[in-house]
Amino acid sequence: MIRRATPDDLDALVALEDASFEMYRITRARFARMLLHETRPVLVLDGVMMDGTGPRAPLVGYVSVLARRGVTEARLFSITVSAAARGRGAGRALLAAADDAARSLGCTSIRLEVAASNDAAIRLYTAAGYVPVHTWPDYYGPGQPGVVYRCRLNRDTVTAPCSTPTTRSSNG
Ligand SMILES: CC(C)(COP(=O)(O)OP(=O)(O)OC[C@H]1O[C@@H](n2cnc3c(N)ncnc32)[C@H](O)[C@@H]1OP(=O)(O)O)[C@@H](O)C(=O)NCCC(=O)NCCS
């Protein structure tokens, strides 16, 4: 189930972020601010609980979306799936949920930045209808370009791939 994160998820989000990215991590303080912000949803995919009494299960993945009132283009700020859960559709589901969240916030398009070398993420985005619109040389450091992808959001269709599609995307 993909749901909106709450402050109770803060520890799990930080743990997932630290395990996923070596650089440009979203800080605990930034996550905490996003969790309180109506137009900056953080969506999480829960792990399976062994039983109802145990500790909270680690998160399988999260995606964060930034939107602003009066601005029709949202930004997919970061997405990750825990290493053990990759390759089973979680990323695709989180991306679709991010697109839905952007639509529900009134956005007609969503953009993101990704490292040009991040093949897995780029395939995920292009399969969902995101198209490259710009390349920033050295965006993630010398010789590490970042590519801006954009997806136009079909207003009438929820939970489907996009019909067509700054500061750092958080982590490229
Ligand atoms: C990018 C990421 C979120 C994908 O999540 P995932 O759950 O593994 O992706 P899915 O299983 O939903 O795969 C969806 C599609 O993405 C692409 N994809 C995913 N992993 C891939 C890989 N290792 N190599 C190539 N393509 C890949 C494929 O097109 C795949 O579709 P297919 O299974 O029909 O071929 C995941 O690899 C990840 O967390 N990476 C580290 C964090 C990161 O780089 N985030 C992006 C920052 S911009």
Tab-separated table of C-alpha atoms and ligand atoms in Angstrom:
chain	number	residue	atom	x	y	z
A	1	MET	CA	0.000	0.000	0.000
A	2	ILE	CA	1.276	3.446	-0.863
A	3	ARG	CA	0.272	6.085	1.643
A	4	ARG	CA	1.259	9.557	2.655
A	5	ALA	CA	4.073	9.576	5.210
A	6	THR	CA	3.537	11.024	8.670
A	7	PRO	CA	6.014	12.259	11.278
A	8	ASP	CA	6.011	8.700	12.685
A	9	ASP	CA	7.848	7.630	9.519
A	10	LEU	CA	10.734	10.025	10.009
A	11	ASP	CA	13.227	7.486	11.404
A	12	ALA	CA	12.431	4.979	8.656
A	13	LEU	CA	12.719	7.628	5.938
A	14	VAL	CA	16.118	8.767	7.187
A	15	ALA	CA	17.306	5.156	7.398
A	16	LEU	CA	16.159	4.468	3.830
A	17	GLU	CA	17.727	7.685	2.565
A	18	ASP	CA	21.051	6.919	4.232
A	19	ALA	CA	21.056	3.386	2.829
A	20	SER	CA	20.140	4.577	-0.660
A	21	PHE	CA	22.320	7.590	-1.332
A	22	GLU	CA	25.916	8.462	-0.637
A	23	MET	CA	25.595	12.126	-1.549
A	24	TYR	CA	22.987	14.866	-1.596
A	25	ARG	CA	20.881	13.124	1.000
A	26	ILE	CA	17.694	14.720	2.225
A	27	THR	CA	18.353	15.663	5.819
A	28	ARG	CA	16.174	14.670	8.732
A	29	ALA	CA	15.221	18.313	9.219
A	30	ARG	CA	14.145	18.634	5.589
A	31	PHE	CA	12.079	15.444	5.741
A	32	ALA	CA	10.460	16.754	8.920
A	33	ARG	CA	9.482	19.981	7.183
A	34	MET	CA	8.128	18.167	4.122
A	35	LEU	CA	6.000	15.899	6.297
A	36	LEU	CA	4.176	18.916	7.648
A	37	HIS	CA	3.664	20.591	4.274
A	38	GLU	CA	0.418	19.976	2.424
A	39	THR	CA	1.881	20.576	-1.031
A	40	ARG	CA	5.078	18.554	-0.479
A	41	PRO	CA	3.810	15.014	-0.103
A	42	VAL	CA	6.153	12.205	0.790
A	43	LEU	CA	4.583	8.907	-0.271
A	44	VAL	CA	5.790	5.635	1.199
A	45	LEU	CA	5.420	1.981	0.392
A	46	ASP	CA	5.307	-0.072	3.570
A	47	GLY	CA	7.194	-3.267	4.168
A	48	VAL	CA	5.353	-6.356	5.332
A	49	MET	CA	4.789	-6.568	9.066
A	50	MET	CA	5.614	-9.960	10.542
A	51	ASP	CA	2.854	-9.473	13.071
A	52	GLY	CA	0.822	-6.624	14.442
A	53	THR	CA	2.806	-6.315	17.649
A	54	GLY	CA	6.333	-6.058	16.299
A	55	PRO	CA	8.297	-2.936	15.544
A	56	ARG	CA	7.348	-0.843	12.575
A	57	ALA	CA	8.452	-2.556	9.373
A	58	PRO	CA	11.159	-0.828	7.334
A	59	LEU	CA	9.874	1.104	4.363
A	60	VAL	CA	10.208	-0.480	0.933
A	61	GLY	CA	10.482	2.907	-0.744
A	62	TYR	CA	9.451	6.511	-0.846
A	63	VAL	CA	8.897	9.277	-3.349
A	64	SER	CA	8.688	12.971	-2.613
A	65	VAL	CA	6.858	15.586	-4.656
A	66	LEU	CA	7.168	19.335	-4.370
A	67	ALA	CA	4.349	21.548	-5.579
A	68	ARG	CA	3.507	25.172	-5.056
A	69	ARG	CA	0.173	26.874	-5.076
A	70	GLY	CA	-0.424	28.587	-8.403
A	71	VAL	CA	2.405	26.700	-10.138
A	72	THR	CA	1.239	24.032	-12.552
A	73	GLU	CA	4.484	22.072	-12.735
A	74	ALA	CA	5.369	19.840	-9.799
A	75	ARG	CA	8.811	18.517	-9.077
A	76	LEU	CA	9.608	14.926	-8.273
A	77	PHE	CA	12.286	15.623	-5.729
A	78	SER	CA	13.471	12.144	-4.834
A	79	ILE	CA	12.560	8.492	-5.216
A	80	THR	CA	14.164	5.357	-3.898
A	81	VAL	CA	13.415	1.706	-3.302
A	82	SER	CA	15.377	-0.321	-0.755
A	83	ALA	CA	18.083	-2.366	-2.449
A	84	ALA	CA	16.493	-5.670	-1.438
A	85	ALA	CA	13.160	-4.754	-3.032
A	86	ARG	CA	14.308	-3.382	-6.373
A	87	GLY	CA	13.244	-4.880	-9.666
A	88	ARG	CA	9.756	-5.886	-8.497
A	89	GLY	CA	7.670	-2.920	-9.560
A	90	ALA	CA	7.893	-0.791	-6.417
A	91	GLY	CA	9.598	2.078	-8.232
A	92	ARG	CA	6.980	2.058	-10.974
A	93	ALA	CA	4.176	2.103	-8.385
A	94	LEU	CA	5.764	4.967	-6.442
A	95	LEU	CA	6.274	6.970	-9.620
A	96	ALA	CA	2.624	6.520	-10.599
A	97	ALA	CA	1.610	7.601	-7.087
A	98	ALA	CA	3.780	10.704	-7.415
A	99	ASP	CA	2.107	11.577	-10.715
A	100	ASP	CA	-1.302	11.109	-9.080
A	101	ALA	CA	-0.304	13.311	-6.146
A	102	ALA	CA	0.863	16.046	-8.506
A	103	ARG	CA	-2.416	15.841	-10.424
A	104	SER	CA	-4.432	16.050	-7.248
A	105	LEU	CA	-2.488	19.206	-6.341
A	106	GLY	CA	-3.644	20.734	-9.626
A	107	CYS	CA	-0.437	20.258	-11.589
A	108	THR	CA	-0.435	19.563	-15.299
A	109	SER	CA	3.185	18.446	-15.536
A	110	ILE	CA	5.947	17.109	-13.347
A	111	ARG	CA	9.690	17.330	-13.781
A	112	LEU	CA	12.745	15.801	-12.210
A	113	GLU	CA	16.507	15.776	-12.490
A	114	VAL	CA	18.521	12.594	-12.723
A	115	ALA	CA	22.186	11.763	-13.162
A	116	ALA	CA	22.860	10.903	-16.796
A	117	SER	CA	24.600	7.732	-15.575
A	118	ASN	CA	21.586	6.441	-13.587
A	119	ASP	CA	20.361	3.895	-16.132
A	120	ALA	CA	17.815	2.203	-13.869
A	121	ALA	CA	16.103	5.455	-12.961
A	122	ILE	CA	16.146	6.761	-16.533
A	123	ARG	CA	14.523	3.575	-17.810
A	124	LEU	CA	11.898	3.824	-15.110
A	125	TYR	CA	11.099	7.414	-16.047
A	126	THR	CA	11.068	6.956	-19.805
A	127	ALA	CA	8.865	3.862	-19.527
A	128	ALA	CA	6.381	6.029	-17.613
A	129	GLY	CA	6.314	8.709	-20.307
A	130	TYR	CA	8.911	11.161	-19.028
A	131	VAL	CA	10.965	12.782	-21.776
A	132	PRO	CA	14.366	14.501	-21.511
A	133	VAL	CA	14.162	18.254	-21.980
A	134	HIS	CA	17.528	19.593	-20.894
A	135	THR	CA	20.992	18.542	-19.741
A	136	TRP	CA	22.958	20.429	-17.111
A	137	PRO	CA	26.699	19.721	-17.400
A	138	ASP	CA	28.426	19.069	-14.063
A	139	TYR	CA	25.083	19.177	-12.212
A	140	TYR	CA	26.122	16.425	-9.801
A	141	GLY	CA	29.810	17.340	-9.831
A	142	PRO	CA	32.582	17.655	-12.412
A	143	GLY	CA	31.851	15.395	-15.371
A	144	GLN	CA	28.516	14.270	-13.873
A	145	PRO	CA	25.705	15.801	-15.915
A	146	GLY	CA	22.135	15.929	-14.755
A	147	VAL	CA	19.238	15.515	-17.150
A	148	VAL	CA	15.878	17.201	-16.654
A	149	TYR	CA	12.915	14.982	-17.535
A	150	ARG	CA	9.340	16.175	-17.800
A	151	CYS	CA	6.010	14.388	-17.986
A	152	ARG	CA	2.710	15.956	-18.965
A	153	LEU	CA	-0.042	14.743	-16.679
A	154	ASN	CA	-3.305	13.598	-18.137
A	155	ARG	CA	-5.911	15.249	-15.941
A	156	ASP	CA	-8.542	12.607	-16.565
A	157	THR	CA	-6.490	9.560	-15.778
A	158	VAL	CA	-5.384	8.661	-12.312
A	159	THR	CA	-3.068	5.759	-11.471
A	160	ALA	CA	-1.807	5.358	-15.002
A	161	PRO	CA	1.464	6.231	-16.665
A	162	CYS	CA	1.749	9.781	-17.907
A	163	SER	CA	0.277	10.229	-21.299
A	164	THR	CA	3.195	12.117	-22.572
A	165	PRO	CA	5.762	14.604	-19.215
A	166	THR	CA	16.343	24.619	-9.808
A	167	THR	CA	18.157	22.908	-7.291
A	168	ARG	CA	19.293	19.330	-7.375
A	169	SER	CA	16.743	16.530	-7.656
A	170	SER	CA	17.647	15.422	-4.506
A	171	ASN	CA	20.005	12.681	-5.333
A	172	GLY	CA	19.987	11.798	-8.994
B	1	LIG	C1	15.394	3.743	-9.732
B	1	LIG	C2	14.668	2.842	-8.740
B	1	LIG	C3	13.773	3.710	-7.846
B	1	LIG	C4	13.794	1.831	-9.506
B	1	LIG	O1	13.009	1.125	-8.550
B	1	LIG	P1	12.599	-0.412	-8.813
B	1	LIG	O2	11.588	-0.775	-7.790
B	1	LIG	O3	13.801	-1.252	-8.895
B	1	LIG	O4	11.931	-0.301	-10.259
B	1	LIG	P2	10.805	-1.258	-10.846
B	1	LIG	O5	11.041	-2.652	-10.387
B	1	LIG	O6	9.474	-0.651	-10.583
B	1	LIG	O7	11.133	-1.199	-12.412
B	1	LIG	C5	10.407	-0.351	-13.263
B	1	LIG	C6	11.206	-0.134	-14.529
B	1	LIG	O8	12.402	0.592	-14.225
B	1	LIG	C7	13.476	0.118	-15.051
B	1	LIG	N1	14.507	-0.469	-14.195
B	1	LIG	C8	14.426	-0.701	-12.879
B	1	LIG	N2	15.587	-1.204	-12.427
B	1	LIG	C9	16.410	-1.280	-13.483
B	1	LIG	C10	17.754	-1.695	-13.670
B	1	LIG	N3	18.509	-2.141	-12.644
B	1	LIG	N4	18.296	-1.620	-14.899
B	1	LIG	C11	17.574	-1.165	-15.932
B	1	LIG	N5	16.283	-0.755	-15.825
B	1	LIG	C12	15.723	-0.814	-14.621
B	1	LIG	C13	12.866	-0.892	-15.998
B	1	LIG	O9	12.418	-0.217	-17.143
B	1	LIG	C14	11.694	-1.399	-15.197
B	1	LIG	O10	10.676	-1.919	-15.991
B	1	LIG	P3	10.674	-3.485	-16.384
B	1	LIG	O11	10.754	-4.239	-15.101
B	1	LIG	O12	9.388	-3.651	-17.102
B	1	LIG	O13	11.898	-3.681	-17.231
B	1	LIG	C15	15.678	2.022	-7.887
B	1	LIG	O14	16.626	1.416	-8.747
B	1	LIG	C16	16.420	2.836	-6.843
B	1	LIG	O15	15.917	3.049	-5.751
B	1	LIG	N6	17.636	3.297	-7.167
B	1	LIG	C17	18.465	4.015	-6.202
B	1	LIG	C18	17.922	5.413	-5.934
B	1	LIG	C19	17.871	6.233	-7.202
B	1	LIG	O16	18.767	6.194	-8.024
B	1	LIG	N7	16.795	7.022	-7.319
B	1	LIG	C20	16.578	7.880	-8.458
B	1	LIG	C21	17.138	9.226	-8.171
B	1	LIG	S1	16.798	10.351	-9.531
